[in-house]
N, CA, C and O atoms as a MOPAC input file, in Angstrom:
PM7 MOZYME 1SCF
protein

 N      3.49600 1    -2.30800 1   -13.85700 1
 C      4.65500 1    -1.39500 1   -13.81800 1
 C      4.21200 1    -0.01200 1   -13.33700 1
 O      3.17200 1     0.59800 1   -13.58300 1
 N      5.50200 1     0.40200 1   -12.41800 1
 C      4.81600 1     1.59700 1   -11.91600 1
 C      5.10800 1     2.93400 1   -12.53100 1
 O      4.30700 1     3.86100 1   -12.64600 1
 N      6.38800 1     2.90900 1   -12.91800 1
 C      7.39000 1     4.01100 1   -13.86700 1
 C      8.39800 1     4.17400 1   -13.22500 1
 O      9.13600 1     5.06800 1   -13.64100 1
 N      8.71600 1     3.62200 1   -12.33400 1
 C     10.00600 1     3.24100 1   -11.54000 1
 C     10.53300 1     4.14700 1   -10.89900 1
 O      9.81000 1     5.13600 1   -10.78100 1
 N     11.81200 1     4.22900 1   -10.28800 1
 C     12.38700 1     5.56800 1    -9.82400 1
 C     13.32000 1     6.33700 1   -10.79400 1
 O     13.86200 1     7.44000 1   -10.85700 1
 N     13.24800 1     5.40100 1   -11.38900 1
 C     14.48400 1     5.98700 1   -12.20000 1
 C     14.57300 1     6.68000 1   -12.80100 1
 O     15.51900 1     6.80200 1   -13.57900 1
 N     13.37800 1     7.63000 1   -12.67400 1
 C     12.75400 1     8.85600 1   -13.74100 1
 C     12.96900 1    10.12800 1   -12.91200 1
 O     12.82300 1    11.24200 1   -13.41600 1
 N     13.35500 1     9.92100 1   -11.49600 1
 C     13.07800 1    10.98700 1   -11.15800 1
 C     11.78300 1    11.35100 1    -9.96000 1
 O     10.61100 1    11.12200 1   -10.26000 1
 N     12.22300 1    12.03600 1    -8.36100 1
 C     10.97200 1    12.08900 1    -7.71400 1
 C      9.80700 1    12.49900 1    -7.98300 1
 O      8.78600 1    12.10100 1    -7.42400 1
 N      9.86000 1    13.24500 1    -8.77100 1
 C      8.67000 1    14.63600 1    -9.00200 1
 C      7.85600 1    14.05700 1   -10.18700 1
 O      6.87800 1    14.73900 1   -10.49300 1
 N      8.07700 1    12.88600 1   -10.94500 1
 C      7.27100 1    12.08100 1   -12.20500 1
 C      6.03700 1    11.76100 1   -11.31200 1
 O      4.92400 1    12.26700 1   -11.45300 1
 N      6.54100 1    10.47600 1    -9.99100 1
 C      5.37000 1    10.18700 1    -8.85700 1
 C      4.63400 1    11.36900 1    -8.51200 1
 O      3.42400 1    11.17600 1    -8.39000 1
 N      4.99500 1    12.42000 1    -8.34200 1
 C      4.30400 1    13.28600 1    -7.44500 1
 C      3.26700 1    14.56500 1    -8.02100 1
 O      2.55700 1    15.34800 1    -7.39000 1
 N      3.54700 1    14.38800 1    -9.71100 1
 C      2.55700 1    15.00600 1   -10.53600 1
 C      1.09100 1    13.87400 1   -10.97600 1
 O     -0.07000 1    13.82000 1   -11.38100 1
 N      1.81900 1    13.41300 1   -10.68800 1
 C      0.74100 1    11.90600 1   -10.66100 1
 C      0.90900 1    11.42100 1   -12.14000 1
 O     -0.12500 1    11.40200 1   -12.80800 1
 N      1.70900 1    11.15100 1   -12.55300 1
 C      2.32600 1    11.26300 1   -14.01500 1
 C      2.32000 1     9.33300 1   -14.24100 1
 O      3.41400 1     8.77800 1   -14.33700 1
 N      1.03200 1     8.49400 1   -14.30100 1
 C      1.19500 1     6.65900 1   -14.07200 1
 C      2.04300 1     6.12800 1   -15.22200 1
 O      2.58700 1     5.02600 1   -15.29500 1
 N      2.05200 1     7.24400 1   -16.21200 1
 C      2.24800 1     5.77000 1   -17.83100 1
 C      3.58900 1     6.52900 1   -18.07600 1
 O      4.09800 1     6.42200 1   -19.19200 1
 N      4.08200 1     7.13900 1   -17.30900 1
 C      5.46800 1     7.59800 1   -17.79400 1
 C      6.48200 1     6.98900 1   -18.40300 1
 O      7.15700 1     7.57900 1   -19.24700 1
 N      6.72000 1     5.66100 1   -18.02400 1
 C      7.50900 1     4.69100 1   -18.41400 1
 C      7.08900 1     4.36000 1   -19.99100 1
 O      7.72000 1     3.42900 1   -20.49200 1
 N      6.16500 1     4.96800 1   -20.77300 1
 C      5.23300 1     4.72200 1   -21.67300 1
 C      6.15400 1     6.20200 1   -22.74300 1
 O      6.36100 1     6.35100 1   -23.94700 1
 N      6.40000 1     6.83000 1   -21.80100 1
 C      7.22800 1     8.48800 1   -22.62400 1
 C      8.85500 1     8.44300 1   -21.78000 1
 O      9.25900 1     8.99500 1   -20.75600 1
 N      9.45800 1     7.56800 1   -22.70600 1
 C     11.21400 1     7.36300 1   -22.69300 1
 C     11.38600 1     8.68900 1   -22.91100 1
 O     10.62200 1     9.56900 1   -23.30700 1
 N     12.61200 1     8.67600 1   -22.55600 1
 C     13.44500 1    10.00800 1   -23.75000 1
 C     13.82100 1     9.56800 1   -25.23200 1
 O     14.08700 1     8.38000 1   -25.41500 1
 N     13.85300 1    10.35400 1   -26.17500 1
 C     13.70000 1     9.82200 1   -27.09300 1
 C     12.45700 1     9.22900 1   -28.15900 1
 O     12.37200 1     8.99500 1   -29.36500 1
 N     11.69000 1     9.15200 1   -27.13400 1
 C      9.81900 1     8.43200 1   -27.65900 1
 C      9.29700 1    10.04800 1   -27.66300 1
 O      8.96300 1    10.43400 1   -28.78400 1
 N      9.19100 1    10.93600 1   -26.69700 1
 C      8.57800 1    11.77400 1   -26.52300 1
 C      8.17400 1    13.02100 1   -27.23200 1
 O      8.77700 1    12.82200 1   -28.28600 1
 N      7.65100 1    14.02500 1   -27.37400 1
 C      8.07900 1    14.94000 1   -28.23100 1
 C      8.95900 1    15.81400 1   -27.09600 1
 O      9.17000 1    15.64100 1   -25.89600 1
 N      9.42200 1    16.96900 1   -28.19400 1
 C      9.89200 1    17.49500 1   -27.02300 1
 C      9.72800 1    18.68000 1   -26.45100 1
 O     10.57400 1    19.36200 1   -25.87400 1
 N      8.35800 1    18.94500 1   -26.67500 1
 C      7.68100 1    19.88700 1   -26.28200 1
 C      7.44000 1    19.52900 1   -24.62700 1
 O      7.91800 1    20.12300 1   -23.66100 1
 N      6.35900 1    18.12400 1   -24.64900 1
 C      6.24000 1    17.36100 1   -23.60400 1
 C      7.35900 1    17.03300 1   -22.38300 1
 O      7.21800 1    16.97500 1   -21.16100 1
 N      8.49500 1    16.85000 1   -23.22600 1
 C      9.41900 1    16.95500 1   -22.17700 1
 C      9.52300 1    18.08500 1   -21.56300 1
 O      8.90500 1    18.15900 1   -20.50100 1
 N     10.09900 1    18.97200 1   -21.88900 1
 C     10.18400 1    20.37900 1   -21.86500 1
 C      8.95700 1    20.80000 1   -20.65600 1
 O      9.08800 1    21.66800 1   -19.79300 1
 N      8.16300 1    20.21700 1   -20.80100 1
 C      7.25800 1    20.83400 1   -19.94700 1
 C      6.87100 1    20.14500 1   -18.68100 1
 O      6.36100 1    20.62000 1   -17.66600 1
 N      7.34700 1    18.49400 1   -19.05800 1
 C      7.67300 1    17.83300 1   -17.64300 1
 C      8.55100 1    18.42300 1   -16.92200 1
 O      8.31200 1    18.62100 1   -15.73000 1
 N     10.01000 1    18.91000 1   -17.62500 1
 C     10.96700 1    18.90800 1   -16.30400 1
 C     10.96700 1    20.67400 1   -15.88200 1
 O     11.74300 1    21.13500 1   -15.04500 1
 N      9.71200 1    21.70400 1   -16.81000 1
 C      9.83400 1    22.60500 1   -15.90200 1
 C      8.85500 1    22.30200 1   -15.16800 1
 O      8.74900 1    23.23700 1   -14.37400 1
 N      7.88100 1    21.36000 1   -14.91000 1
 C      6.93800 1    21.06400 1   -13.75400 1
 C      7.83700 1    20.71700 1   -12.58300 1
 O      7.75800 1    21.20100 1   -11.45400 1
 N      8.60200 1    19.91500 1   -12.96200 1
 C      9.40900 1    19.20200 1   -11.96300 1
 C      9.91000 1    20.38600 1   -11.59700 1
 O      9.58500 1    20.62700 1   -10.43400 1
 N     10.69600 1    21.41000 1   -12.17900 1
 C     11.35000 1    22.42800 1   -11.30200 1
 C     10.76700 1    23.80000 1   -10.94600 1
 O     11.49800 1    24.74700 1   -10.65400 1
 N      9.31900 1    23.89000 1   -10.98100 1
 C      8.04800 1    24.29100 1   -10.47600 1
 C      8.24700 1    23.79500 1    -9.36000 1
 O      8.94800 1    24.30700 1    -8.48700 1
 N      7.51900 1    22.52200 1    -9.25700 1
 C      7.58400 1    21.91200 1    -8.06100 1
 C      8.60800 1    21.46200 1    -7.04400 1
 O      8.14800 1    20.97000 1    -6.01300 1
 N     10.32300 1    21.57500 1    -7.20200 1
 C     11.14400 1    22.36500 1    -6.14100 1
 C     10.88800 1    23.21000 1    -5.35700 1
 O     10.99100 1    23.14200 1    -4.13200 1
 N     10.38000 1    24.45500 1    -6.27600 1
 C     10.45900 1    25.69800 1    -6.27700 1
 C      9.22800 1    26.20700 1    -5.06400 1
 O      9.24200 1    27.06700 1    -4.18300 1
 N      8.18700 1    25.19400 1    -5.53100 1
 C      7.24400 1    25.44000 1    -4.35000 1
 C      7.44100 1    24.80800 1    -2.73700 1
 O      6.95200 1    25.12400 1    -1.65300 1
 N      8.39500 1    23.77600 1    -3.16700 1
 C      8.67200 1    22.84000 1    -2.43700 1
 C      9.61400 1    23.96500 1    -0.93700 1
 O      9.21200 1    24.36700 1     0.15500 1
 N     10.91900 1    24.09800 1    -1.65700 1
 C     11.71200 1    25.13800 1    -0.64900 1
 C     10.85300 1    26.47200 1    -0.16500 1
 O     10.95100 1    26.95100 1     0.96500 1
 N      9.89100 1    27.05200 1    -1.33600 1
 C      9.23000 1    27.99400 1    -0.45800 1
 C      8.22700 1    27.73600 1     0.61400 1
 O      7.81300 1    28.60800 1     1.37800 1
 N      7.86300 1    26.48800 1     0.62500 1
 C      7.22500 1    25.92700 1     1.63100 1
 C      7.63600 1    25.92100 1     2.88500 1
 O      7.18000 1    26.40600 1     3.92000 1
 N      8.88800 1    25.08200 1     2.54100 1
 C      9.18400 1    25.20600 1     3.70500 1
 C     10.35500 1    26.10300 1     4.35800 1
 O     11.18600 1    25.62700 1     5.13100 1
 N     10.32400 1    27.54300 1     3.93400 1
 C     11.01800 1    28.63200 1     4.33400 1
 C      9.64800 1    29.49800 1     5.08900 1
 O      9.84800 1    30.31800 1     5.98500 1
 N      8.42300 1    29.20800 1     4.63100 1
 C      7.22800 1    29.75000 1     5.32500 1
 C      7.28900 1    28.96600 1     6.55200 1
 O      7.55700 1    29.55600 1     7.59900 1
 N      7.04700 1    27.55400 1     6.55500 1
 C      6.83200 1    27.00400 1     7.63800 1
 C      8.56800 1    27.33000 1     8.41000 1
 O      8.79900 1    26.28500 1     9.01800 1
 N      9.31700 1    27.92000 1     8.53500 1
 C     10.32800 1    28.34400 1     9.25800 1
 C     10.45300 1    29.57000 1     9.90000 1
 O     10.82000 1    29.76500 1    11.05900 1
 N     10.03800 1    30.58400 1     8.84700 1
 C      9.47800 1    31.85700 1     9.23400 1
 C      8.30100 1    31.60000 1    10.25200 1
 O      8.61700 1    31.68100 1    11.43900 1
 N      7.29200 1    31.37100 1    10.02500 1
 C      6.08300 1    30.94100 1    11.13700 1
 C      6.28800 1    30.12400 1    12.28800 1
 O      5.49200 1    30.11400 1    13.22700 1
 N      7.54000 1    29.29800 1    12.23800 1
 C      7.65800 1    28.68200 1    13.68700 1
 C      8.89400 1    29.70800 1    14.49900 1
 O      8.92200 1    29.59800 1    15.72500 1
 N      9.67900 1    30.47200 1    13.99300 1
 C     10.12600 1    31.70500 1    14.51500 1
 C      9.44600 1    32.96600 1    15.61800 1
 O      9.87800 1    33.54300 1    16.61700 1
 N      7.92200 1    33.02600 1    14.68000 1
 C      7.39900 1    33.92300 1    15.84800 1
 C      7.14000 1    33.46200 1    16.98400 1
 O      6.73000 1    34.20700 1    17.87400 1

């Protein structure tokens, strides 16, 4: 099992394997709490990324 999609893109992309292992509900909720501001960390870097790479293909 991989942890499926159904969690959400940004679970895969923290490299987060046993997630399926921390339900909602199983978790504390500290842990949560700190998954989904990673997850919206990682938006956050995500759009500023690529507002740099827009700015830089401008000049």
């Amino acid at each position: 099992m991989d942890g499926g999609n159904y969690h959400g893109p940004f679970y895969q992309e923290i490299g987060v394997k046993d997630i399926h292992l921390i339900e909602p509900g199983n978790q504390p909720p500290q842990l949560r709490e700190n998954i989904l501001t990673i997850g919206v960390i990682l938006e956050l870097v995500k759009s500023a990324n690529k507002q740099k790479l827009k700015s830089s293909k401008e000049v």
